[in-house]
CSV table of C-alpha atoms in Angstrom, one decimal:
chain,number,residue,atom,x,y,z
A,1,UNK,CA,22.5,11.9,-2.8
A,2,UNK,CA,24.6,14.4,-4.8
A,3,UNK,CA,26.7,12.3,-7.8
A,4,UNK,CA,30.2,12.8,-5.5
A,5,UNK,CA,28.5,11.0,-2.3
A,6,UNK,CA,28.7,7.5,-1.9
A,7,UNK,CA,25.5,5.5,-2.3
A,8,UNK,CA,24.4,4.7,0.8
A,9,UNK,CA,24.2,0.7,1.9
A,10,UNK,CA,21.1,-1.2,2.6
A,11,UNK,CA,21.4,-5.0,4.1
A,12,UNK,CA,17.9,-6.7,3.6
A,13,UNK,CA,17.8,-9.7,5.9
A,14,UNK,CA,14.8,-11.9,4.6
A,15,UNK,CA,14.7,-15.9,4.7
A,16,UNK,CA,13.2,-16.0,1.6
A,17,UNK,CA,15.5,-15.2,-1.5
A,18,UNK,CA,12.8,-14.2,-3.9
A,19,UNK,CA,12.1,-11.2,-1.2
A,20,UNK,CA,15.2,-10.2,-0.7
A,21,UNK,CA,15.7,-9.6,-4.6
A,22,UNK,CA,12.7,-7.5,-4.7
A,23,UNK,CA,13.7,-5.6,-2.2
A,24,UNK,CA,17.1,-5.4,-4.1
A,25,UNK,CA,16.1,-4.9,-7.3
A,26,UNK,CA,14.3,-1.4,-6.0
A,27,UNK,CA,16.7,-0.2,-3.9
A,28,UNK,CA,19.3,-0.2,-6.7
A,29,UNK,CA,16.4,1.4,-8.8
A,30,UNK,CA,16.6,4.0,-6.3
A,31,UNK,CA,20.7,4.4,-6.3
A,32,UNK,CA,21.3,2.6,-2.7
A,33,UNK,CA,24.0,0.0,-2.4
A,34,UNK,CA,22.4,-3.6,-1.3
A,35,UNK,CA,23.8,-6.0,0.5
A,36,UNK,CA,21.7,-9.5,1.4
A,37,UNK,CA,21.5,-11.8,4.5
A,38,UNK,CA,19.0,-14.9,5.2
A,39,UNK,CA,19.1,-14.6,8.5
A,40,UNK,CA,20.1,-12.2,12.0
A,41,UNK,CA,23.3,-14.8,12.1
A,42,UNK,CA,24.2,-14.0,8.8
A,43,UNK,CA,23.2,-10.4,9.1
A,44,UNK,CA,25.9,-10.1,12.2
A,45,UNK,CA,28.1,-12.3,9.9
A,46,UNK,CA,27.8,-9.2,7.2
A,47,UNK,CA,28.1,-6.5,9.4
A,48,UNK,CA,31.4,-7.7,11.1
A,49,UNK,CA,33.3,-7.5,7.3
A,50,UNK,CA,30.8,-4.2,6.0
A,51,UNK,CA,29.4,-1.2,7.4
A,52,UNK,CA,25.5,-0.4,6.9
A,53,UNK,CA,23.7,2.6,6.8
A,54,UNK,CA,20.1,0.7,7.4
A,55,UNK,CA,19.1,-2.8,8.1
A,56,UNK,CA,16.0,-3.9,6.6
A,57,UNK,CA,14.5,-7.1,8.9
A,58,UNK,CA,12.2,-9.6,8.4
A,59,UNK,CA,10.8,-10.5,11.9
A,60,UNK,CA,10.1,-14.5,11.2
A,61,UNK,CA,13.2,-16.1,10.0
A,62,UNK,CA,14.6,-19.2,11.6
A,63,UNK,CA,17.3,-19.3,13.4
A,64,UNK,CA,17.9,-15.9,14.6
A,65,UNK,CA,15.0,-13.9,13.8
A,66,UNK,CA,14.2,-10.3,13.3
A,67,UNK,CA,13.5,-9.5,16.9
A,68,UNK,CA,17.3,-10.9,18.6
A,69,UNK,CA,19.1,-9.4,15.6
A,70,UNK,CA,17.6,-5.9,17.1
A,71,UNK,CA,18.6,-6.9,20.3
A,72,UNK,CA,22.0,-7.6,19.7
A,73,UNK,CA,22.5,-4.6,17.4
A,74,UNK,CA,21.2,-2.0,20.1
A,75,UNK,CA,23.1,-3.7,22.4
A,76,UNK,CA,26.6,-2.9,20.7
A,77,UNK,CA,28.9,-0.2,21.2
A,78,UNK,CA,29.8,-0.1,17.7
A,79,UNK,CA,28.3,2.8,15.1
A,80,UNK,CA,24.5,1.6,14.9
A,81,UNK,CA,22.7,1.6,11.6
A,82,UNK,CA,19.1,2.5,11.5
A,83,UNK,CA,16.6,-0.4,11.4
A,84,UNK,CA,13.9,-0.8,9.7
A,85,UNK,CA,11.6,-4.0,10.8
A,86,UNK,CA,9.0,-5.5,8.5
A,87,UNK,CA,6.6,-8.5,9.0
A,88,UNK,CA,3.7,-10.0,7.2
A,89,UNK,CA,3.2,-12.8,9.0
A,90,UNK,CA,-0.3,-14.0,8.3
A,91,UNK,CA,-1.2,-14.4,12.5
A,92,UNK,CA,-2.4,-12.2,14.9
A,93,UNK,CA,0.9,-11.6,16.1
A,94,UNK,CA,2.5,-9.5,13.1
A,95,UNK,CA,1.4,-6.7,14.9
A,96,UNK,CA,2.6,-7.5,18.2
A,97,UNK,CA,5.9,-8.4,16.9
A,98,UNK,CA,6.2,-4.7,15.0
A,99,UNK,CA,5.7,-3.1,18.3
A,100,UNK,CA,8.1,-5.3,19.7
A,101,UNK,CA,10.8,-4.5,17.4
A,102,UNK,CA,10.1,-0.7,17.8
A,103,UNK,CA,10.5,-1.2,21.9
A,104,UNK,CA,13.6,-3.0,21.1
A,105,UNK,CA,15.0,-0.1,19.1
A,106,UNK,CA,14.1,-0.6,15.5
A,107,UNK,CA,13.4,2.9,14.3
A,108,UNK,CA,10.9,2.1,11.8
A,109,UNK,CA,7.9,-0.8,11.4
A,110,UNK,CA,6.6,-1.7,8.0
A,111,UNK,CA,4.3,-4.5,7.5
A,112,UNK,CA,4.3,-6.3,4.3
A,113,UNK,CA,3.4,-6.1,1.8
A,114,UNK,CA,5.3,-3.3,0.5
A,115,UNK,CA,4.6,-1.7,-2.7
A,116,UNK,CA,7.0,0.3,-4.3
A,117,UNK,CA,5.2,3.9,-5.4
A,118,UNK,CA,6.4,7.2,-7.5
């Protein structure tokens, strides 16, 4: 980003607050504009009033999870952000449900945790 560019927007959708500032907390660190969601409802909630650049997921969430909040998001006309899904679900199925979210569309998988290098 050059200092005239805006700083590009992140929405982080996490159920669990204390994640969400994390991820937060470095992005800012890193100059991106952050905007937070607990869930894929409130995440299409967000994205109705405020564009995104990338949409950071967390797969397990209740009520709308990871997974339909790709769904939906592929499935509109409108601009698409990239998406980036993570998941550290402690079950077999973290893995499944990364590979899931690519075949949906997500355009990166991450599973968690994530550390934060350089």
């Amino acid at each position: 980003m050059t200092m005239n560019s805006p700083a590009k927007r992140v929405l982080v959708v996490d159920d669990q607050p204390d994640v969400r500032l994390a991820f937060r907390y470095m992005l800012e660190h890193y100059g991106y504009a952050v905007g937070e969601a607990a869930n894929g409802a409130d995440a299409l909630s967000y994205l109705s009033r405020q564009r995104v650049d990338v949409i950071l997921t967390d797969l397990y969430m209740p009520g709308m999870d990871g997974l339909s909040l790709v769904r939906v998001i592929r499935a509109s006309p409108e601009p698409q952000p990239r998406v980036i899904a993570i998941s550290g679900s402690p079950n077999l199925g973290k893995n499944a449900s990364l590979q899931a979210a690519q075949i949906l569309g997500a355009d990166a998988i991450l599973p968690k945790p994530i550390s934060r290098t350089g």
